[in-house]
C-alpha atoms as one frame of an Amber mdcrd trajectory, in Angstrom:
protein
  40.573  40.393 -10.588  40.001  36.676  -9.956  37.086  37.320  -7.599  35.521
  39.795 -10.035  35.913  37.314 -12.880  34.274  34.517 -10.837  31.493  36.752
  -9.435  30.898  39.635 -11.878  27.605  40.653 -10.208  29.033  41.045  -6.713
  29.354  44.588  -5.385  32.793  46.031  -4.554  32.208  45.482  -0.798  31.205
  41.849  -1.446  34.411  41.260  -3.451  36.458  42.992  -0.762  34.753  40.855
   1.909  35.521  37.645   0.000  39.214  38.571  -0.127  39.449  39.719   3.504
  37.210  37.019   5.044  39.268  34.215   3.526  42.696  35.712   4.303  43.196
  32.915   6.814  46.970  32.872   7.020  48.274  34.665  10.117  51.628  36.428
  10.329  53.949  35.857  13.298  57.020  37.563  14.726  59.068  34.352  14.483
  59.761  31.816  11.746  57.488  28.806  11.185  54.492  30.430  12.906  56.263
  31.035  16.207  56.242  34.072  18.439  53.405  36.568  18.685  50.657  36.885
  16.061  50.385  40.252  14.376  47.017  41.948  14.967  44.762  43.624  12.406
  46.123  47.109  13.152  49.545  45.925  11.930  48.707  43.485   9.096  45.017
  43.792   8.278  42.993  40.638   7.687  45.991  38.355   7.035  47.623  36.877
   3.949  45.281  36.570   1.003  44.193  33.140  -0.194  43.014  33.775  -3.779
  41.488  30.332  -4.282  39.478  30.578  -1.047  38.326  34.096  -2.004  37.005
  32.826  -5.345  35.336  29.732  -3.853  33.609  31.220  -0.783  29.835  31.419
  -0.805  29.669  33.200   2.565  30.551  36.852   3.042  30.769  38.955   6.217
  31.152  42.718   6.338  30.345  45.697   8.546  26.787  46.826   7.965  27.232
  50.128   9.845  29.764  51.676   7.456  29.427  51.969   3.697  32.173  50.061
   1.890  33.806  48.729   5.065  34.460  45.087   5.870  36.227  45.496   9.233
  34.237  46.095  12.407  36.329  49.097  13.427  35.441  51.015  16.577  38.099
  53.669  16.030  39.170  55.748  19.012  36.631  55.313  21.807  36.393  57.894
  24.558  36.094  56.265  27.973  35.750  58.947  30.675  37.141  57.720  33.997
  33.962  58.779  35.846  31.912  56.213  33.867  31.623  52.658  35.163  31.321
  51.178  31.709  31.267  52.213  28.051  29.623  49.927  25.488  29.763  50.178
  21.700  28.219  47.873  19.108  29.165  47.125  15.498  26.868  45.115  13.284
  28.271  42.604  10.805  26.145  41.251   7.967  26.693  37.589   7.072  25.495
  36.888   3.569  24.983  33.427   2.054  25.427  33.408  -1.736  25.072  29.614
  -1.873  22.129  27.348  -2.614  21.944  25.719   0.834  21.355  27.091   4.342
  24.472  27.573   6.468  24.635  26.731  10.190  27.303  29.028  11.632  28.961
  29.839  14.922  30.421  33.287  15.589  33.105  34.135  18.135  35.802  36.679
  18.898  39.485  35.706  18.574  41.516  38.268  20.528  45.058  38.958  19.326
  46.097  42.236  20.973  44.634  42.630  24.444  44.095  45.733  26.523  43.173
  45.647  30.222  39.606  46.881  30.647  38.457  46.066  27.079  36.473  42.977
  26.121  34.478  41.824  23.114  31.481  39.548  22.796  29.603  38.323  19.713
  25.794  38.128  19.777  24.289  35.747  18.840  26.978  33.076  18.907  25.108
  30.773  16.508  23.057  31.662  13.428  21.439  29.985  10.464  21.677  31.871
   7.193  19.233  30.685   4.556  20.319  30.145   0.958  20.672  33.552  -0.751
  19.805  35.192   2.569  21.613  37.219   5.192  21.602  37.911   8.908  23.278
  40.280  11.344  25.581  39.497  14.257  26.708  42.137  16.732  30.224  42.662
  18.023  29.847  44.252  21.454  32.828  46.084  22.916  32.775  46.777  26.646
  35.261  49.178  28.224  35.768  49.475  31.981  37.578  52.853  32.204  39.037
  52.213  35.670  40.863  49.112  34.380  42.452  50.705  31.297  46.258  50.740
  31.090  48.526  51.943  28.301  49.951  48.712  26.934  51.961  48.173  23.783
  51.177  45.613  21.104  53.546  42.671  21.825  54.717  42.689  18.179  56.110
  46.221  18.562  59.467  47.185  20.031  59.272  49.572  22.987  61.991  51.766
  21.472  63.053  52.832  18.012  66.215  54.351  16.611  66.038  58.050  15.819
  67.408  58.233  12.243  68.751  61.765  12.694  70.356  61.434  16.123  71.324
  57.765  15.811  70.200  56.694  19.276  67.163  54.846  20.624  64.083  56.671
  21.843  60.947  55.411  23.509  58.366  54.482  20.885  55.187  56.533  20.799
  52.113  54.314  20.416  48.364  54.105  20.838  47.021  51.231  22.899  44.971
  48.735  20.962  42.489  45.947  21.670  41.976  44.000  18.474  41.398  40.624
  16.922  38.922  39.006  14.599  35.296  38.002  14.436  35.508  34.325  13.423
  32.605  32.717  11.603  32.811  28.914  11.561  30.936  26.274   9.602  31.569
  22.550   9.995  33.756  21.240   7.177  34.565  24.713   5.788  37.426  27.154
   6.394  36.663  29.888   8.935  35.757  33.366   7.745  37.385  36.300   9.539
  36.455  39.943   9.980  39.073  42.259  11.544  37.892  43.952  14.757
C-alpha cells in the first residue's frame, strides 16, 4: 500500500520489484545473524524494508516471465550424456530517476550445488534516466558433476507425526542465491535466482 501510494502509476510488477529488490535483510539459522543464510527457495527475497521500497528509483525484474520478479529457472533437465547445459534468464533494470545510474551486477550464491554455476553478463551497466537495460543470468550445469545435496538450513531428517519417529527428509537439490545490483552510495538491489 505504501509503494502504491508513493508511485500510483507504477505497474503491479514494478511495485512488486520495489518491495522484493529492497528486501535487503537476510535471515539466518542462528541468532544475531549467525549460522547459515536461508536461500530464496526457503525465504524468498528477504525481510521487507518498506522505507527502501518506497524510496528506490531502480527496479529489477525478470523480463522473460510476465509478472515475475525472480529469475527462476525451475527444474532443469541435465541428461548425463551432455557435457554441459546452459540456460539464460534476462532481468530488466529500470531507472525511474532523473539521473543516469552506473551499476555493477553480480551473483551472490547462498545454496550451492556441485556442477551448477551462475554468471551475470554484463557485470557493469549504465542505465540512463527513465531508461532501462537488460542483464543476463547465465546458469551452467555440468551433468557429470551433479550430486544430490541438501540445503544447509534444512535438517536431514524429520519426525513422522503419525509414527512418532524420525525419517529421512525428502528434498530436491537446489542451487540458488541472488542477482545483486550495486550502485556506489546506495543500498544494493536483489533479485532472487
